[in-house]
Short mmCIF file of C-alpha atoms in Angstrom, two decimals:
data_model
loop_
_atom_site.label_atom_id
_atom_site.label_comp_id
_atom_site.label_asym_id
_atom_site.label_seq_id
_atom_site.Cartn_x
_atom_site.Cartn_y
_atom_site.Cartn_z
CA MET A 9 -23.72 -0.93 23.58
CA PHE A 10 -21.37 1.57 25.22
CA ASN A 11 -20.66 -0.78 28.13
CA LEU A 12 -20.01 -3.64 25.73
CA LEU A 13 -17.67 -1.44 23.70
CA LYS A 14 -15.75 -0.48 26.85
CA SER A 15 -15.31 -4.14 27.76
CA ASP A 16 -14.08 -4.90 24.23
CA VAL A 17 -11.53 -2.11 24.38
CA TYR A 18 -10.40 -3.34 27.79
CA ARG A 19 -9.93 -6.89 26.46
CA LEU A 20 -8.06 -5.60 23.46
CA VAL A 21 -5.72 -3.35 25.44
CA HIS A 22 -4.96 -5.99 28.05
CA GLY A 23 -4.47 -8.76 25.49
CA LYS A 24 -1.45 -9.62 23.37
CA MET A 25 -2.99 -9.30 19.93
CA LEU A 26 -3.01 -5.49 19.74
CA TRP A 27 0.57 -5.12 20.92
CA VAL A 28 1.91 -7.88 18.69
CA ALA A 29 0.27 -6.20 15.68
CA THR A 30 1.64 -2.83 16.79
CA ALA A 31 5.13 -4.32 17.06
CA VAL A 32 4.80 -5.78 13.55
CA LEU A 33 3.71 -2.38 12.22
CA ALA A 34 6.58 -0.61 13.98
CA GLY A 35 9.12 -3.16 12.78
CA CYS A 36 8.01 -2.87 9.15
CA ILE A 37 8.13 0.93 9.27
CA VAL A 38 11.59 1.00 10.85
CA LEU A 39 12.85 -1.57 8.35
CA CYS A 40 11.46 0.46 5.44
CA ALA A 41 13.05 3.67 6.72
CA ALA A 42 16.39 1.92 7.27
CA MET A 43 16.37 0.41 3.77
CA MET A 44 15.56 3.74 2.14
CA HIS A 45 18.26 5.43 4.21
CA TRP A 46 20.75 2.81 3.06
CA VAL A 47 19.96 2.99 -0.66
CA SER A 48 20.01 6.80 -0.59
CA ASP A 49 23.38 7.02 1.19
CA PRO A 50 26.02 8.87 -0.92
CA GLN A 51 28.56 6.07 -0.46
CA PHE A 52 26.04 3.46 -1.56
CA LEU A 53 25.22 5.53 -4.66
CA CYS A 54 28.93 5.87 -5.48
CA ASP A 55 29.53 2.13 -5.06
CA ALA A 56 26.47 1.32 -7.18
CA ALA A 57 27.70 3.65 -9.94
CA GLN A 58 31.14 2.06 -9.91
CA MET A 59 29.65 -1.42 -10.07
CA SER A 60 27.43 -0.39 -12.97
CA ALA A 61 30.42 1.06 -14.80
CA THR A 62 32.40 -2.14 -14.23
CA VAL A 63 29.61 -4.19 -15.74
CA THR A 64 29.40 -1.75 -18.65
CA VAL A 65 33.15 -2.04 -19.33
CA GLY A 66 32.94 -5.82 -19.32
CA GLU A 67 29.98 -5.81 -21.72
CA ALA A 68 31.75 -3.30 -23.96
CA ASP A 69 34.89 -5.47 -24.14
CA GLU A 70 32.82 -8.52 -25.06
CA LEU A 71 30.90 -6.65 -27.75
CA ASP A 72 34.11 -5.12 -29.13
CA ALA A 73 35.74 -8.55 -29.37
CA ALA A 74 32.68 -10.00 -31.09
CA ALA A 75 32.54 -7.10 -33.56
CA ASP A 76 36.26 -7.40 -34.35
CA GLU A 77 35.86 -11.13 -34.93
CA ALA A 78 32.92 -10.53 -37.26
CA ALA A 79 34.93 -7.94 -39.18
CA ARG A 80 37.84 -10.35 -39.64
CA GLU A 81 35.52 -13.05 -40.89
CA MET A 82 33.98 -10.66 -43.42
CA ALA A 83 37.43 -9.55 -44.61
CA GLU A 84 38.56 -13.15 -45.04
CA ALA A 85 35.41 -14.01 -46.93
CA ALA A 86 35.93 -11.02 -49.24
CA ALA A 87 39.57 -11.98 -49.88
CA GLU A 88 38.63 -15.55 -50.67
CA GLY A 89 36.00 -14.29 -53.07
CA GLY A 90 38.66 -12.32 -54.98
CA GLU A 91 36.99 -8.99 -54.42
CA GLY A 92 39.85 -7.63 -52.39
CA GLU A 93 37.83 -4.62 -51.41
CA ASP A 94 38.11 -2.93 -48.11
CA ASP A 95 34.46 -2.53 -47.34
CA GLY A 96 35.16 -0.38 -44.34
CA ALA A 97 34.03 -3.11 -42.03
CA THR A 98 36.67 -2.33 -39.51
CA VAL A 99 34.70 -1.78 -36.43
CA GLY A 100 34.08 1.70 -35.29
CA GLY A 101 32.02 0.41 -32.35
CA SER A 102 34.91 0.76 -29.95
CA ALA A 103 34.81 4.53 -30.21
CA SER A 104 31.08 4.60 -29.43
CA PHE A 105 31.52 2.33 -26.45
CA GLU A 106 34.35 4.48 -25.17
CA ALA A 107 32.15 7.56 -25.53
CA LEU A 108 29.38 5.80 -23.63
CA LEU A 109 31.76 4.82 -20.86
CA GLU A 110 33.18 8.30 -20.68
CA PHE A 111 29.65 9.67 -20.32
CA GLY A 112 28.73 7.18 -17.60
CA ASP A 113 32.10 7.06 -15.87
CA PRO A 114 31.55 7.57 -12.13
CA SER A 115 35.02 9.07 -11.89
CA SER A 116 33.60 12.11 -13.68
CA LEU A 117 31.18 12.61 -10.76
CA SER A 118 32.32 14.31 -7.59
CA ALA A 119 31.33 13.62 -4.02
CA ALA A 120 29.12 16.71 -4.19
CA ASP A 121 27.15 15.11 -7.04
CA PHE A 122 26.38 12.04 -4.95
CA GLU A 123 25.52 14.22 -1.96
CA GLU A 124 23.06 16.18 -4.11
CA THR A 125 21.48 12.99 -5.42
CA SER A 126 21.19 11.70 -1.87
CA ARG A 127 19.46 14.89 -0.73
CA GLU A 128 16.99 14.64 -3.59
CA MET A 129 16.20 11.02 -2.75
CA ARG A 130 15.72 11.91 0.90
CA THR A 131 13.30 14.74 0.18
CA ILE A 132 9.66 13.62 0.27
CA GLU A 133 6.98 15.72 -1.38
CA ALA A 134 4.72 15.99 1.70
CA PRO A 135 3.80 13.98 4.81
CA THR A 136 0.48 12.80 3.32
CA PHE A 137 2.31 11.57 0.22
CA MET A 138 4.53 9.43 2.48
CA PHE A 139 1.54 8.12 4.46
CA GLY A 140 -0.40 7.28 1.33
CA ASP A 141 2.48 5.70 -0.57
CA MET A 142 3.88 3.65 2.29
CA LEU A 143 0.96 2.84 4.62
CA VAL A 144 -2.35 3.11 2.81
CA SER A 145 -1.90 2.39 -0.89
CA GLY A 146 0.37 -0.62 -0.46
CA GLY A 147 -2.38 -2.56 1.28
CA PHE A 148 -0.27 -3.34 4.34
CA LEU A 149 -2.29 -1.28 6.80
CA GLY A 150 -5.60 -2.51 5.40
CA ALA A 151 -4.46 -6.12 5.73
CA LEU A 152 -3.20 -5.54 9.27
CA VAL A 153 -6.51 -4.00 10.38
CA SER A 154 -8.50 -6.81 8.76
CA VAL A 155 -6.36 -9.53 10.35
CA VAL A 156 -6.74 -8.02 13.83
CA VAL A 157 -10.49 -7.63 13.32
CA ALA A 158 -10.83 -11.23 12.10
CA LEU A 159 -8.93 -12.71 15.03
CA LEU A 160 -10.68 -10.48 17.56
CA LEU A 161 -14.23 -11.18 16.42
CA ALA A 162 -13.64 -14.87 15.83
CA SER A 163 -12.52 -15.18 19.44
CA ASP A 164 -16.08 -14.34 20.51
CA PHE A 165 -17.14 -17.72 19.11
CA SER A 166 -14.09 -19.75 20.14
CA THR A 167 -14.35 -18.53 23.75
CA LYS A 168 -18.18 -18.73 23.67
CA PHE A 169 -18.30 -15.13 24.85
CA VAL A 170 -21.24 -14.38 22.57
CA ARG A 171 -23.39 -17.04 24.24
CA ASN A 172 -23.49 -14.96 27.39
CA LEU A 173 -25.11 -12.03 25.59
CA PRO A 174 -28.85 -11.55 25.04
CA MET A 175 -29.67 -11.77 21.33
CA ASP A 176 -33.05 -10.16 21.11
CA ARG A 177 -33.46 -7.19 18.80
CA ARG A 178 -31.88 -4.79 21.25
CA GLY A 179 -29.10 -7.22 22.03
CA ARG A 180 -28.26 -7.74 18.36
CA VAL A 181 -28.07 -3.99 17.76
CA ALA A 182 -25.85 -3.58 20.81
CA TYR A 183 -23.57 -6.48 19.81
CA TYR A 184 -23.17 -5.87 16.09
CA GLY A 185 -23.28 -2.08 16.41
CA GLY A 186 -20.68 -2.12 19.18
CA ARG A 187 -18.40 -4.41 17.19
CA LEU A 188 -18.60 -2.18 14.11
CA VAL A 189 -17.70 0.83 16.24
CA LEU A 190 -14.81 -1.21 17.64
CA VAL A 191 -13.64 -1.91 14.09
CA ALA A 192 -13.59 1.83 13.42
CA VAL A 193 -11.59 2.38 16.62
CA VAL A 194 -9.06 -0.29 15.61
CA ALA A 195 -8.67 1.28 12.16
CA LEU A 196 -8.17 4.72 13.70
CA TYR A 197 -5.59 3.37 16.16
CA PHE A 198 -3.41 1.70 13.54
CA LEU A 199 -3.67 4.67 11.18
CA ALA A 200 -2.60 7.09 13.93
CA VAL A 201 0.22 4.85 15.16
CA GLY A 202 1.42 4.22 11.62
CA CYS A 203 1.55 7.92 10.78
CA VAL A 204 3.35 8.88 14.00
CA LEU A 205 5.88 6.07 13.68
CA SER A 206 6.48 6.90 10.02
CA LEU A 207 7.21 10.52 10.81
CA ALA A 208 9.55 9.55 13.64
CA ALA A 209 11.38 6.81 11.71
CA PHE A 210 11.90 8.73 8.48
CA THR A 211 12.89 11.92 10.30
CA ALA A 212 15.46 9.95 12.30
CA ALA A 213 16.70 8.42 9.02
CA GLY A 214 17.43 11.89 7.65
CA PHE A 215 14.42 12.40 5.40
CA THR A 216 12.81 15.82 5.00
CA PHE A 217 9.70 17.19 3.32
CA ALA A 218 9.63 19.59 0.40
CA ALA A 219 6.40 21.07 1.75
CA LEU A 220 3.99 20.54 4.61
CA ASP A 221 0.30 19.82 4.07
CA GLY A 222 -2.26 22.34 5.17
CA ALA A 223 -4.54 21.46 8.08
CA ALA A 224 -7.54 20.94 5.78
CA GLU A 225 -5.62 18.70 3.38
CA LEU A 226 -4.20 16.64 6.25
CA LEU A 227 -7.63 16.16 7.85
CA VAL A 228 -9.23 15.21 4.54
CA PHE A 229 -6.53 12.64 3.79
CA LEU A 230 -6.57 11.11 7.27
CA GLY A 231 -10.37 11.07 7.38
CA LEU A 232 -10.70 9.32 4.03
CA SER A 233 -7.93 6.86 4.84
CA TRP A 234 -9.63 5.99 8.12
CA LEU A 235 -12.98 5.55 6.37
CA CYS A 236 -11.54 3.14 3.79
CA LEU A 237 -9.65 1.17 6.43
CA ALA A 238 -12.83 0.93 8.48
CA ALA A 239 -14.72 -0.27 5.39
CA TYR A 240 -12.29 -3.14 4.90
CA GLY A 241 -12.52 -3.94 8.60
CA CYS A 242 -16.34 -3.93 8.53
CA LEU A 243 -16.41 -6.24 5.52
CA THR A 244 -14.03 -8.58 7.35
CA ALA A 245 -16.33 -8.50 10.39
CA VAL A 246 -19.39 -9.48 8.35
CA LEU A 247 -17.48 -12.35 6.74
CA VAL A 248 -16.33 -13.64 10.12
CA TRP A 249 -19.86 -13.43 11.50
CA LEU A 250 -21.23 -15.34 8.53
CA THR A 251 -18.60 -18.07 8.60
CA ARG A 252 -17.56 -17.93 12.27
CA SER A 253 -14.08 -18.60 10.99
CA ALA A 254 -10.93 -16.61 11.70
CA GLN A 255 -9.28 -18.31 8.71
CA ALA A 256 -11.88 -16.86 6.35
CA GLY A 257 -11.25 -13.38 7.73
CA VAL A 258 -7.47 -13.73 7.42
CA ALA A 259 -7.83 -15.00 3.86
CA PHE A 260 -10.01 -11.99 3.06
CA ALA A 261 -7.34 -9.72 4.54
CA LEU A 262 -4.55 -11.25 2.45
CA VAL A 263 -6.48 -11.39 -0.83
CA VAL A 264 -8.92 -8.47 -0.71
CA ALA A 265 -7.72 -5.96 1.90
CA THR A 266 -4.25 -5.91 0.36
CA GLY A 267 -5.81 -4.78 -2.92
CA ILE A 268 -4.80 -7.86 -4.91
CA ALA A 269 -8.36 -8.88 -5.79
CA GLY A 270 -9.30 -5.28 -6.52
CA THR A 271 -6.36 -4.85 -8.87
CA VAL A 272 -7.36 -7.97 -10.81
CA ALA A 273 -11.00 -6.84 -10.93
CA GLY A 274 -9.99 -3.35 -12.03
CA GLY A 275 -7.86 -4.74 -14.84
CA LEU A 276 -10.73 -6.93 -16.04
CA LEU A 277 -13.13 -3.99 -15.98
CA GLN A 278 -10.70 -1.86 -17.97
CA ASN A 279 -10.24 -4.60 -20.59
CA LEU A 280 -13.96 -5.33 -20.85
CA GLY A 281 -14.60 -1.61 -20.95
CA ALA A 282 -13.29 -1.54 -24.50
CA ALA A 283 -16.45 -3.40 -25.52
CA VAL A 284 -18.80 -2.14 -22.79
CA PRO A 285 -17.80 1.40 -21.72
CA ALA A 286 -20.08 1.23 -18.68
CA LEU A 287 -17.82 -1.41 -17.13
CA ALA A 288 -14.77 0.83 -17.37
CA ALA A 289 -16.71 3.51 -15.52
CA VAL A 290 -17.11 1.15 -12.56
CA GLN A 291 -13.38 0.75 -11.96
CA PRO A 292 -12.82 4.15 -10.26
CA TRP A 293 -15.58 3.28 -7.78
CA LEU A 294 -13.90 0.17 -6.44
CA LEU A 295 -12.75 0.35 -2.83
CA SER A 296 -9.34 -0.93 -3.89
CA THR A 297 -9.01 1.89 -6.42
CA CYS A 298 -9.73 4.45 -3.72
CA MET A 299 -7.13 2.89 -1.42
CA ASN A 300 -4.38 1.97 -3.87
CA HIS A 301 -4.69 4.84 -6.34
CA ASP A 302 -6.57 7.89 -5.05
CA LEU A 303 -5.04 7.93 -1.56
CA ALA A 304 -1.55 7.33 -2.97
CA LEU A 305 -1.64 10.72 -4.73
CA PRO A 306 -0.76 14.03 -3.05
CA ALA A 307 -3.52 15.27 -0.74
CA THR A 308 -4.19 18.25 -3.00
CA SER A 309 -5.42 15.87 -5.71
CA LEU A 310 -8.30 14.81 -3.46
CA LEU A 311 -9.85 18.23 -4.02
CA LEU A 312 -9.67 17.99 -7.82
CA PRO A 313 -12.55 16.69 -9.98
CA ALA A 314 -12.56 12.92 -10.45
CA GLU A 315 -12.00 11.69 -13.99
CA GLY A 316 -15.11 10.24 -15.56
CA ALA A 317 -17.23 10.79 -12.44
CA VAL A 318 -20.83 11.86 -12.72
CA TRP A 319 -21.42 15.52 -11.88
CA ALA A 320 -17.64 16.09 -11.80
CA ILE A 321 -17.40 15.48 -8.06
CA PRO A 322 -14.00 15.81 -6.36
CA VAL A 323 -11.84 12.74 -5.91
CA GLY A 324 -12.19 13.04 -2.14
CA ALA A 325 -15.98 13.03 -2.37
CA GLN A 326 -15.84 9.93 -4.56
CA VAL A 327 -13.63 8.13 -2.03
CA ALA A 328 -15.96 9.20 0.80
CA LEU A 329 -19.00 7.83 -1.04
CA VAL A 330 -17.31 4.50 -1.70
CA GLY A 331 -16.11 4.10 1.88
CA ALA A 332 -19.44 5.15 3.38
CA PHE A 333 -21.30 2.76 1.07
CA TRP A 334 -19.36 -0.30 2.25
CA VAL A 335 -19.57 0.68 5.92
CA THR A 336 -23.33 1.16 5.59
CA ALA A 337 -23.73 -2.07 3.64
CA SER A 338 -21.84 -3.96 6.35
CA ALA A 339 -24.09 -2.52 9.05
CA VAL A 340 -27.23 -3.42 7.08
CA LEU A 341 -26.02 -6.97 6.53
CA ALA A 342 -25.11 -7.36 10.18
CA LEU A 343 -28.53 -6.21 11.38
CA SER A 344 -30.62 -7.97 8.72
CA VAL A 345 -29.03 -11.12 7.35
CA LEU A 346 -27.18 -12.04 10.53
CA ARG A 347 -30.24 -11.71 12.72
CA ARG A 348 -31.33 -15.11 11.41
CA ARG A 349 -28.13 -16.69 12.65
CA ASP A 350 -28.26 -18.45 15.99
CA VAL A 351 -25.27 -16.93 17.72
#
């Protein structure tokens, strides 16, 4: 198995797939950092405030004109009716609009105000919060890992590489076990590259951190993120082995690994939980919930008790159990169900 794993790593490193995916990851991170740098620039904030005030002035003028017209119509109707009363319908809305404009007038803000706002926007709570919010919880990294895994493993069938391997009991363990270890290596690679590139890109864009994570918190976050990414990759591997189709694996990556299917399932469980409370209790144990919710929170929250969990286990322990379950289930399926497949 070790020799097979070494050959797989060699093929991956000397192929184009890994580097194309790395370039895509780097490009998305740089683009994200550049966009956030742009929208947090003091000049951009000043221009946006002026544009908003211009729109507000235009809306105020239109509403003032409409209110004045309504007041005139009411006065004419009262005069025609012979009442001749001044019902006080002269519009006092203009004063309120002027007060609103004076409150929101960007001219009342100084350059120092926009600089302060820019500094606040460019201050991130902690590195793990940035990793979780940008890389892990959005589903992008999970989808990238799953796509690479799907294309890599499907190539074994398209190139007929698997036909050259012995598929007795020992051969199956070596093949499937080695591939699952390779999936874990791919997940670790993209997680490490994504974190390093994120730190470099956002630091170069002028972002700072309000606090730095402790070593234990950083290791817990990275370990759990890697486990969940590996779980999605292992599930993709089993699907590709069952279908022998790269398209099926890519579809799984786009629908499931991104968290879309999990979000829909979680919403259904929450709604059905009103009638059957046990269903609502399942939602926190979804892999998508661990990726998109738990790992998007500050790393310190992973050490807090999970809401509604049995035995009040920490959030991090709950995420670890979910990730380990799916990795183990993938290994069991690969070595039991797939052994009946003629590869």
